[in-house]
XYZ file of C-alpha atoms in Angstrom:
680
model
C 72.106 112.414 62.744
C 75.122 110.513 64.064
C 72.951 107.590 65.167
C 71.390 107.337 61.709
C 74.665 107.138 59.807
C 77.300 105.745 62.161
C 77.820 101.992 61.498
C 78.702 101.491 65.168
C 75.359 102.858 66.304
C 73.160 100.619 64.153
C 71.139 97.968 66.028
C 71.642 94.240 65.508
C 68.782 91.767 65.709
C 69.861 88.466 67.212
C 66.802 86.214 67.264
C 64.365 88.013 69.573
C 67.098 90.205 71.071
C 67.681 93.697 69.696
C 71.173 94.930 70.494
C 71.078 98.721 70.472
C 74.461 99.181 68.742
C 77.426 97.139 67.538
C 79.773 97.623 70.502
C 80.334 94.996 73.180
C 82.809 93.987 75.807
C 83.886 90.420 75.192
C 83.947 87.890 78.013
C 86.771 88.614 80.405
C 87.420 87.838 84.027
C 88.477 90.906 86.020
C 88.780 88.710 89.124
C 86.317 90.811 91.105
C 84.181 87.845 92.195
C 83.732 87.183 95.911
C 83.466 83.546 96.948
C 83.020 82.737 93.264
C 79.973 84.990 93.014
C 79.455 88.231 91.015
C 78.530 90.412 93.974
C 78.260 94.203 94.343
C 81.691 95.096 93.011
C 81.349 92.841 89.969
C 77.865 94.206 89.306
C 78.981 97.850 89.585
C 81.749 97.273 87.056
C 79.309 96.011 84.405
C 76.564 98.499 85.255
C 78.925 101.429 84.649
C 79.326 100.332 81.035
C 75.617 99.589 80.661
C 74.720 103.107 81.839
C 77.036 104.555 79.205
C 75.261 102.818 76.322
C 77.138 99.636 75.507
C 74.923 97.140 73.653
C 76.195 93.906 75.169
C 78.284 93.230 78.221
C 79.614 89.678 78.218
C 80.330 88.590 81.766
C 82.862 86.086 83.037
C 85.889 84.842 81.257
C 84.940 82.089 81.955
C 82.438 80.800 84.516
C 83.366 77.269 85.575
C 80.799 74.525 84.946
C 82.473 71.682 86.880
C 84.259 71.164 90.170
C 87.257 69.669 88.362
C 87.599 72.959 86.461
C 88.841 75.043 89.397
C 89.304 78.731 88.549
C 92.834 80.016 88.236
C 91.960 83.698 88.649
C 88.842 84.063 90.790
C 86.281 83.120 88.144
C 82.542 82.850 88.679
C 81.419 79.397 89.798
C 78.584 78.450 87.453
C 78.335 74.988 89.017
C 76.798 76.430 92.198
C 73.071 77.107 92.528
C 73.804 80.216 94.615
C 75.160 81.939 91.494
C 71.618 82.438 90.183
C 70.447 85.337 92.396
C 73.781 87.139 92.051
C 73.685 86.885 88.262
C 70.040 87.955 88.274
C 70.919 91.080 90.271
C 73.679 91.944 87.798
C 71.505 91.222 84.777
C 68.526 93.194 86.058
C 70.727 96.183 86.873
C 72.234 96.231 83.366
C 68.824 95.711 81.747
C 67.548 98.801 83.544
C 70.022 100.786 81.440
C 69.207 99.060 78.150
C 72.223 96.757 77.871
C 72.018 93.060 77.071
C 73.880 90.631 79.313
C 75.417 87.287 78.426
C 77.794 85.022 80.265
C 80.609 82.816 79.029
C 80.819 79.332 80.534
C 83.573 76.767 80.236
C 85.393 73.733 81.443
C 89.073 74.625 81.624
C 90.324 71.127 80.901
C 94.097 71.161 81.353
C 94.254 74.976 81.647
C 94.159 74.937 85.447
C 95.897 73.276 88.371
C 95.148 70.076 90.256
C 96.311 71.802 93.461
C 93.402 74.258 93.557
C 89.940 73.956 95.121
C 89.086 70.262 95.602
C 92.417 68.837 94.374
C 90.732 66.796 91.679
C 92.767 65.590 88.704
C 92.881 67.916 85.725
C 91.287 66.327 82.653
C 91.904 66.695 78.930
C 91.614 64.608 75.738
C 95.341 63.813 76.123
C 98.058 63.543 78.766
C 99.909 66.526 77.248
C 100.826 69.172 79.801
C 99.869 72.801 79.324
C 102.948 74.967 79.938
C 101.126 77.939 81.432
C 99.565 76.050 84.342
C 102.032 73.166 84.569
C 99.419 70.451 84.983
C 99.781 66.938 83.654
C 96.169 65.998 82.877
C 94.396 62.723 83.093
C 93.245 61.618 79.628
C 89.456 61.697 79.752
C 87.332 58.582 80.065
C 83.772 58.077 78.846
C 82.323 58.831 82.287
C 84.235 62.129 82.404
C 82.609 63.159 79.130
C 79.163 62.132 80.354
C 79.341 64.086 83.622
C 80.856 67.216 82.019
C 78.102 67.254 79.384
C 75.625 67.228 82.252
C 77.556 69.994 84.053
C 77.386 72.232 80.982
C 73.628 71.732 80.717
C 73.143 72.378 84.442
C 75.168 75.589 84.260
C 73.219 76.802 81.218
C 69.946 76.154 83.018
C 71.165 78.216 85.975
C 72.092 81.090 83.692
C 68.713 81.027 81.982
C 67.086 81.125 85.423
C 69.226 84.185 86.189
C 67.624 86.017 83.277
C 70.705 86.516 81.094
C 70.059 87.154 77.411
C 72.257 84.289 76.287
C 75.475 82.463 76.890
C 78.722 81.792 75.115
C 80.730 78.578 75.196
C 84.470 79.157 75.489
C 86.443 77.065 73.011
C 89.958 78.389 72.798
C 92.651 76.976 75.036
C 90.017 75.342 77.231
C 88.478 71.869 77.097
C 86.420 72.318 73.906
C 89.446 73.500 71.946
C 91.506 70.719 73.500
C 89.091 68.329 71.760
C 89.310 70.311 68.508
C 93.101 70.519 68.285
C 95.171 67.572 67.053
C 97.942 68.889 69.337
C 95.866 68.129 72.447
C 93.530 65.305 71.413
C 94.985 61.806 71.360
C 91.676 60.018 71.906
C 90.476 57.299 69.586
C 87.009 57.653 67.995
C 84.312 58.750 68.493
C 85.972 61.878 69.990
C 89.402 61.769 68.360
C 91.031 61.479 64.986
C 88.960 62.954 62.160
C 87.675 66.521 62.422
C 84.042 65.425 62.693
C 85.027 63.354 65.742
C 86.991 66.190 67.365
C 84.025 68.558 67.098
C 81.593 65.930 68.416
C 82.000 66.890 72.094
C 81.101 70.534 71.356
C 78.027 69.574 69.368
C 76.913 67.235 72.159
C 77.320 70.075 74.673
C 75.223 72.333 72.448
C 72.508 69.661 72.116
C 72.487 69.059 75.874
C 72.126 72.782 76.524
C 69.377 73.184 73.929
C 67.468 70.332 75.564
C 67.460 72.322 78.808
C 66.990 75.936 77.646
C 64.936 75.470 74.485
C 65.400 76.774 70.956
C 64.922 80.512 71.656
C 67.643 81.082 74.235
C 70.671 82.669 72.545
C 73.751 80.469 72.380
C 77.121 81.263 70.842
C 80.639 79.845 70.721
C 83.849 81.790 71.192
C 86.270 79.569 69.398
C 89.677 79.423 67.823
C 89.654 79.015 64.053
C 93.428 78.717 63.630
C 95.839 77.927 66.463
C 98.752 79.265 64.404
C 101.224 76.716 65.739
C 102.879 73.576 64.396
C 100.666 70.538 64.906
C 97.758 72.624 66.107
C 94.368 73.360 64.666
C 94.784 74.664 61.129
C 92.822 77.486 59.510
C 91.234 74.922 57.203
C 90.062 72.814 60.143
C 88.973 75.923 62.005
C 86.760 76.983 59.136
C 85.397 73.447 58.997
C 84.450 73.596 62.690
C 82.833 77.019 62.213
C 80.746 75.554 59.402
C 79.755 72.534 61.521
C 78.561 74.879 64.275
C 76.720 77.216 61.910
C 75.018 74.355 60.056
C 73.907 72.695 63.276
C 71.147 75.287 63.513
C 71.695 75.429 67.272
C 74.412 78.139 67.439
C 73.356 81.768 67.017
C 76.732 83.481 66.742
C 80.445 82.786 66.570
C 83.098 84.825 68.350
C 86.323 84.228 66.433
C 89.802 83.910 67.948
C 93.109 83.181 66.243
C 96.120 81.715 68.023
C 96.916 79.627 71.082
C 97.175 80.559 74.746
C 99.138 77.729 76.338
C 102.322 79.847 76.540
C 102.946 83.488 77.433
C 104.124 84.151 73.889
C 101.048 82.544 72.357
C 98.690 84.397 74.682
C 100.322 87.710 73.811
C 99.796 87.098 70.103
C 96.114 86.370 70.716
C 95.697 89.472 72.920
C 98.407 91.885 71.727
C 99.992 94.503 73.971
C 101.384 97.941 73.182
C 103.895 98.127 70.359
C 102.157 95.265 68.561
C 99.730 95.570 65.639
C 96.232 96.849 66.250
C 93.405 94.502 65.251
C 95.821 91.831 63.916
C 93.122 89.165 63.499
C 90.312 91.346 62.137
C 90.742 90.316 58.506
C 90.893 86.678 59.555
C 87.639 86.982 61.514
C 86.069 88.756 58.547
C 87.057 85.858 56.307
C 85.213 83.442 58.593
C 82.136 85.677 58.617
C 82.038 85.650 54.815
C 81.666 81.859 54.817
C 79.484 80.854 57.749
C 76.226 82.765 57.312
C 75.639 83.576 60.997
C 76.703 86.668 62.996
C 80.389 86.906 63.883
C 81.829 88.749 66.876
C 85.516 89.479 67.458
C 87.834 91.295 69.861
C 91.629 91.584 69.816
C 93.313 94.957 70.366
C 90.558 96.978 68.737
C 91.354 99.867 71.033
C 90.012 102.890 69.167
C 86.673 103.942 67.691
C 88.029 104.403 64.152
C 89.159 100.776 63.946
C 85.914 99.541 65.494
C 83.861 101.581 63.042
C 85.853 100.182 60.108
C 85.296 96.618 61.380
C 81.534 97.085 61.163
C 81.360 99.345 58.091
C 83.512 96.961 56.052
C 81.273 94.008 56.882
C 84.005 92.087 58.658
C 82.071 91.830 61.925
C 78.546 92.001 63.252
C 79.633 92.991 66.773
C 82.984 94.502 67.714
C 84.582 93.875 71.093
C 86.329 96.816 72.766
C 87.116 95.241 76.099
C 90.376 96.765 77.304
C 89.281 100.053 75.734
C 86.253 100.015 78.046
C 88.505 99.400 81.033
C 90.289 102.627 80.127
C 87.032 104.470 79.468
C 83.659 102.837 80.221
C 81.807 105.763 78.598
C 82.926 105.220 74.992
C 79.426 104.812 73.548
C 78.119 107.798 75.483
C 80.909 109.939 74.058
C 80.295 108.717 70.510
C 76.622 109.624 70.873
C 77.547 113.066 72.202
C 79.976 113.715 69.339
C 82.887 113.799 71.812
C 85.070 110.945 70.621
C 88.065 113.217 71.133
C 87.524 113.035 74.915
C 87.713 109.228 75.145
C 90.450 108.163 77.533
C 92.729 106.044 75.322
C 93.714 102.463 75.955
C 97.512 102.648 75.769
C 97.995 98.873 75.588
C 99.955 98.815 78.844
C 98.177 95.547 79.712
C 98.437 96.170 83.436
C 94.871 94.808 83.491
C 95.517 91.345 82.075
C 99.010 90.902 83.451
C 97.704 91.478 86.979
C 95.053 88.793 86.488
C 97.557 86.231 85.274
C 99.752 87.098 88.253
C 96.853 86.309 90.586
C 95.631 89.862 91.155
C 92.626 91.926 90.136
C 92.299 93.763 86.834
C 93.145 97.458 86.994
C 93.660 99.875 84.122
C 97.089 101.472 84.167
C 95.594 104.959 83.964
C 91.966 104.699 85.051
C 92.021 103.756 88.729
C 88.207 104.000 88.961
C 87.849 100.821 86.879
C 87.170 97.955 89.258
C 86.636 100.448 92.058
C 83.254 101.764 90.920
C 81.862 101.404 94.446
C 84.374 103.914 95.801
C 85.992 105.827 92.913
C 84.173 108.041 90.375
C 84.493 107.856 86.612
C 82.864 111.293 86.420
C 84.017 114.090 88.718
C 81.418 116.213 90.525
C 81.907 119.903 91.358
C 82.773 121.076 94.854
C 80.564 123.445 96.827
C 83.436 125.873 97.472
C 86.053 126.949 94.931
C 89.633 126.755 96.230
C 93.122 127.566 94.978
C 95.144 124.401 94.364
C 98.862 124.402 93.571
C 100.351 121.226 92.105
C 104.122 120.830 91.847
C 105.102 118.314 89.189
C 103.424 117.463 85.883
C 104.007 113.731 85.728
C 101.073 111.302 85.779
C 100.302 111.946 89.465
C 100.475 115.729 89.192
C 98.422 115.854 85.997
C 95.733 113.619 87.464
C 95.562 115.801 90.564
C 95.255 118.892 88.363
C 92.627 117.259 86.121
C 90.445 116.133 89.000
C 90.840 119.309 91.064
C 89.958 121.505 88.087
C 86.962 119.288 87.257
C 85.863 119.924 90.836
C 85.769 123.617 89.928
C 88.945 124.677 91.695
C 91.532 127.138 90.385
C 94.636 125.061 89.640
C 98.247 126.143 89.064
C 100.854 123.560 88.063
C 104.616 124.089 88.307
C 106.941 121.797 86.338
C 110.725 121.940 86.279
C 110.972 120.398 82.790
C 110.010 121.975 79.491
C 107.014 119.653 79.056
C 104.724 117.413 81.069
C 105.195 113.693 81.476
C 107.795 112.811 84.070
C 108.843 109.171 83.966
C 106.099 108.357 81.440
C 107.700 110.753 78.965
C 110.997 108.920 79.491
C 109.545 105.433 79.061
C 107.649 106.532 75.926
C 110.936 107.302 74.145
C 111.217 103.590 73.419
C 109.291 102.984 70.172
C 107.481 99.928 71.510
C 106.181 101.874 74.521
C 105.399 105.108 72.678
C 101.657 104.704 73.294
C 102.268 105.386 76.993
C 102.424 109.073 76.188
C 98.656 108.899 75.706
C 98.427 108.870 79.519
C 99.978 112.336 79.530
C 98.419 113.773 76.384
C 94.858 112.912 77.451
C 95.314 114.613 80.807
C 96.962 117.682 79.329
C 93.995 118.258 77.010
C 91.514 117.801 79.854
C 93.490 120.216 82.045
C 93.645 122.828 79.302
C 89.893 122.494 78.690
C 89.291 123.096 82.376
C 91.506 126.160 82.664
C 94.514 124.726 84.501
C 97.488 127.096 84.381
C 100.929 125.605 83.688
C 104.364 127.087 84.326
C 107.025 124.932 82.721
C 110.794 125.318 83.158
C 110.050 126.406 86.704
C 111.845 124.806 89.637
C 109.365 125.788 92.317
C 110.598 126.554 95.817
C 108.649 127.403 98.955
C 108.507 131.104 98.118
C 107.145 130.341 94.633
C 104.382 128.172 96.050
C 103.444 130.494 98.916
C 103.245 133.466 96.570
C 100.190 131.783 95.012
C 98.335 131.987 98.381
C 97.142 128.376 97.976
C 94.423 126.590 99.895
C 95.862 123.213 98.906
C 99.388 122.237 97.835
C 99.991 118.846 96.207
C 103.597 117.756 95.812
C 103.981 115.399 92.841
C 107.688 115.905 92.173
C 108.405 112.218 91.594
C 111.792 110.722 92.283
C 115.253 110.227 90.895
C 117.091 106.931 90.310
C 118.704 105.391 93.358
C 121.964 103.685 92.454
C 123.922 103.822 95.726
C 123.343 100.186 96.546
C 126.914 98.856 96.539
C 129.442 98.421 99.318
C 132.025 100.035 97.030
C 132.043 101.767 93.652
C 128.686 103.543 93.574
C 130.318 106.426 91.711
C 131.321 104.078 88.884
C 127.826 102.983 87.861
C 125.131 104.645 85.782
C 121.351 104.310 86.018
C 118.880 102.780 83.581
C 117.454 106.297 83.217
C 120.859 107.560 82.054
C 120.741 105.061 79.209
C 117.098 105.667 78.285
C 117.468 109.448 78.255
C 120.589 109.312 76.096
C 122.643 111.134 78.735
C 125.060 108.173 78.803
C 126.047 106.156 75.756
C 125.823 102.347 75.994
C 129.036 100.432 76.577
C 130.248 97.458 74.577
C 130.331 94.906 77.406
C 127.649 95.773 79.922
C 126.458 94.366 83.227
C 122.930 95.558 83.964
C 122.034 94.948 87.585
C 118.279 94.983 88.159
C 117.101 95.037 91.740
C 113.763 96.705 90.971
C 112.241 94.307 88.436
C 110.385 96.936 86.413
C 110.312 98.114 82.796
C 113.277 100.482 83.051
C 115.860 97.696 83.261
C 114.561 95.744 80.268
C 114.076 98.911 78.218
C 117.668 99.915 78.900
C 118.949 96.402 78.179
C 117.050 96.334 74.890
C 118.440 99.697 73.853
C 122.008 98.619 74.713
C 121.671 95.222 73.008
C 120.478 96.814 69.784
C 123.831 98.599 69.475
C 125.507 95.192 69.179
C 126.881 95.263 72.714
C 127.152 92.246 74.958
C 124.684 92.507 77.860
C 124.261 90.503 81.023
C 121.069 91.172 82.994
C 121.617 90.161 86.609
C 119.101 90.102 89.447
C 119.165 88.807 93.023
C 115.597 87.571 92.533
C 114.786 84.019 91.455
C 113.129 85.410 88.294
C 113.914 88.545 86.361
C 111.609 91.547 85.881
C 108.742 90.279 88.084
C 106.968 93.645 87.984
C 106.871 93.601 84.166
C 104.758 90.419 84.314
C 104.062 87.787 81.715
C 102.481 89.353 78.629
C 104.542 92.538 78.719
C 107.643 90.402 79.085
C 107.087 88.652 75.751
C 108.070 91.530 73.400
C 111.195 92.217 75.475
C 112.316 88.599 75.247
C 111.600 88.400 71.542
C 113.959 91.310 71.059
C 116.621 90.498 73.667
C 117.007 86.837 72.717
C 118.015 87.862 69.204
C 121.049 89.668 70.615
C 124.034 88.787 72.781
C 122.145 88.917 76.070
C 122.601 86.678 79.099
C 120.070 86.397 81.930
C 121.448 85.636 85.393
C 119.191 85.180 88.408
C 119.873 84.785 92.173
C 123.142 86.759 92.148
C 123.723 90.116 93.837
C 126.119 92.813 92.683
C 128.187 93.819 95.713
C 130.943 96.134 94.510
C 132.496 97.724 91.418
C 136.191 98.547 91.204
C 138.096 100.454 88.504
C 140.889 98.380 86.897
C 142.625 100.538 84.296
C 140.211 100.707 81.346
C 137.797 98.113 82.769
C 135.405 97.693 85.674
C 135.637 94.696 87.985
C 132.212 93.738 89.292
C 132.174 91.601 92.422
C 129.160 89.358 92.713
C 127.735 87.392 95.624
C 124.523 85.611 96.483
C 121.867 85.878 99.164
C 122.082 82.104 99.366
C 125.664 82.398 100.628
C 129.074 80.944 99.935
C 129.453 82.194 96.362
C 131.814 84.863 95.045
C 132.176 85.642 91.363
C 133.658 88.390 89.220
C 132.765 90.077 85.950
C 135.020 92.340 83.903
C 132.990 94.829 81.889
C 133.247 98.372 80.576
C 129.902 99.583 81.958
C 127.689 98.792 84.927
C 124.059 99.913 84.845
C 122.028 99.794 88.051
C 118.231 99.780 88.218
C 117.074 100.098 91.808
C 113.959 102.243 91.654
C 113.792 105.875 92.731
C 114.130 107.941 95.866
C 111.596 110.734 96.427
C 112.328 114.307 95.402
C 110.855 115.594 98.640
C 112.857 118.679 99.615
C 110.042 121.105 98.783
C 107.540 119.008 100.710
C 109.655 119.189 103.839
C 110.236 122.913 103.340
C 106.480 123.463 103.347
C 105.491 120.856 105.917
C 105.820 122.993 109.075
C 103.823 125.841 107.484
C 100.854 123.658 106.483
C 97.704 123.199 108.504
C 97.940 119.408 108.471
C 101.730 119.062 108.714
C 101.552 116.989 105.530
C 99.523 114.273 107.241
C 96.821 112.333 105.403
C 93.778 111.205 107.358
C 93.665 107.625 106.074
C 90.266 106.920 107.632
C 88.728 109.840 105.720
C 90.644 108.952 102.536
C 89.452 105.354 102.511
C 85.895 106.336 103.435
C 85.714 108.720 100.472
C 85.519 111.785 102.696
C 87.345 115.115 102.401
C 90.499 115.727 104.388
C 90.064 118.090 107.361
C 90.298 121.700 106.137
C 91.759 124.709 107.955
C 89.462 127.334 109.402
C 88.095 129.819 106.834
C 90.140 133.021 106.685
C 93.103 131.484 108.525
C 95.320 131.705 105.452
C 96.571 128.198 106.185
C 96.936 125.571 103.460
C 96.689 121.799 103.293
C 99.790 119.953 102.107
C 99.881 116.511 100.496
C 102.352 114.520 98.449
C 101.529 111.758 95.992
C 103.124 109.287 93.609
C 106.864 108.677 93.597
C 107.357 111.824 95.696
C 106.228 109.490 98.500
C 107.886 106.233 97.417
C 108.831 104.366 94.262
C 105.767 102.638 92.831
C 104.178 102.521 89.382
C 102.046 104.701 87.114
C 98.754 103.239 88.287
C 99.632 103.833 91.938
C 100.614 107.440 91.227
C 97.356 108.197 89.403
C 95.290 106.392 92.044
C 96.971 108.501 94.752
C 95.870 111.631 92.921
C 92.303 110.559 92.146
C 91.325 109.409 95.600
C 92.771 112.516 97.206
C 91.606 115.161 94.724
C 88.073 113.806 94.149
C 87.088 115.075 97.611
C 88.935 118.398 97.670
């Protein structure tokens, strides 16, 4: 019944290819490649989504076609012949589960660095530098164009040999778009100037590919249709390019993007984070679809099924991309088919995934630590052979994940929480309107725990006697931590914490020094809250950049807010002491670089220096436990259960997780819980 009426579950015929529904993951690079190849880990990531019913998984974001397009975040190397068997393995594995597979290929142009790989010059249709990667490109010559055309065709031929169902050319921010945009193309004709000249390179690439792969192989373009910046590609020109591509008869679909990605701010508008509008470019993409006459795909913060369903039902799109949503929950389609949309793990827009990639790491979901770890971590929990009694102390993200997983294993779970409701630090951070979606991390786990019979006792400050009275087999301490502000040589009693400001326990001052030696969200959230009262704020850090753990895309909304107020950013200076001077505070400032002493007179000093573990209960219980609180790391990392006490001994295992161990982040806390509890 649902399949017959749900717009999302209707098939789409694309030439000879029948896509089984309208949901896809758009091309993205999770940085899981090994030696530039999509090996077992990369394959497992895509297969998990294929098994769950997705119609199309678009791999790579993007695979490099030329040696002078060196990847900036561990992309697939489509210019190597050895990529073929690896892509064939991935494709065959996804096909076994009914999913189509395509790959996105590209030449990065100026969106890379000359200092990577072979140290070849970066090329572009102009000498204009791209801010994000800081490269000054060589303006392309005719022989550059000739060889890159050949590289595109070679890469396409490799992908066809690998058995993929089609490929997508990337044309936003990369070389193709650099030809399209008047902001990045200063060539004379035939490749510069008029729009028909600027689109010529793309059409020549398409012709070269068609000459190699034939007319039946599916070929699409993911392209920008409006750069939304002064001097850039206009919406009028973007529509003109879309029409050129559609009328060529050689392009089978368009995947529409709006915006520019050469700056952090531009990238964040293209791929919005939490607190920003959902599906901000959907209407724009729908407008293109209405005028081009070929299928249109689109993805940009379409994080929930209702929005995706509307995108298809309203005729705005032919295929809807739910990429970050599938990092949070790879089983979305399976749950729609089962009538269990309410159980989908929500994408909270935390953007830990993308920000990690742009910082040179691997993509991980902030609250699904199995994503990217499919070879070792389960997305679906299996039941244990023996039912045990598990006591969890603390109902923050770590404690709730431990309770969720342990109860899914079939264990009897009791959770103690000192506060009146679950959430811990996530509940605190979600008080800021822009980060309110973070509470989805807590709400989703609470519902799963309640479904599975977990018992909660709130407003209960558990001690050793409380825990032991439960006669537990396993005790998991997830009590988190409290702010650590005693970092000064003098005057620690005169400062307040970022948490004090966020919770409302302390009112903001009028002239505030916020000293951030942790570099996480708490400092910027507190600074934003203070600044919005009209106060003067100075954010000081001993680091050479501020808020490094917030990372690029999450930093953008903070800066857009803070720069509108009276906020100063000071790097490389260390707060050393605070002294009371009548109705003011004298802050003494030094530097790790030496020889500098400064002073600030303010009425409030806020310190953000992470947390220290709340570990008293753990140490109370440690001597009574069978394992003395120790974790067998070899067993943990091998996916094996921790050694258990002898049956009937009455002894219990004791573990602690999350910030009860040390100050880290939400992902680390949840990962601690999953990899421990999955084998209980």
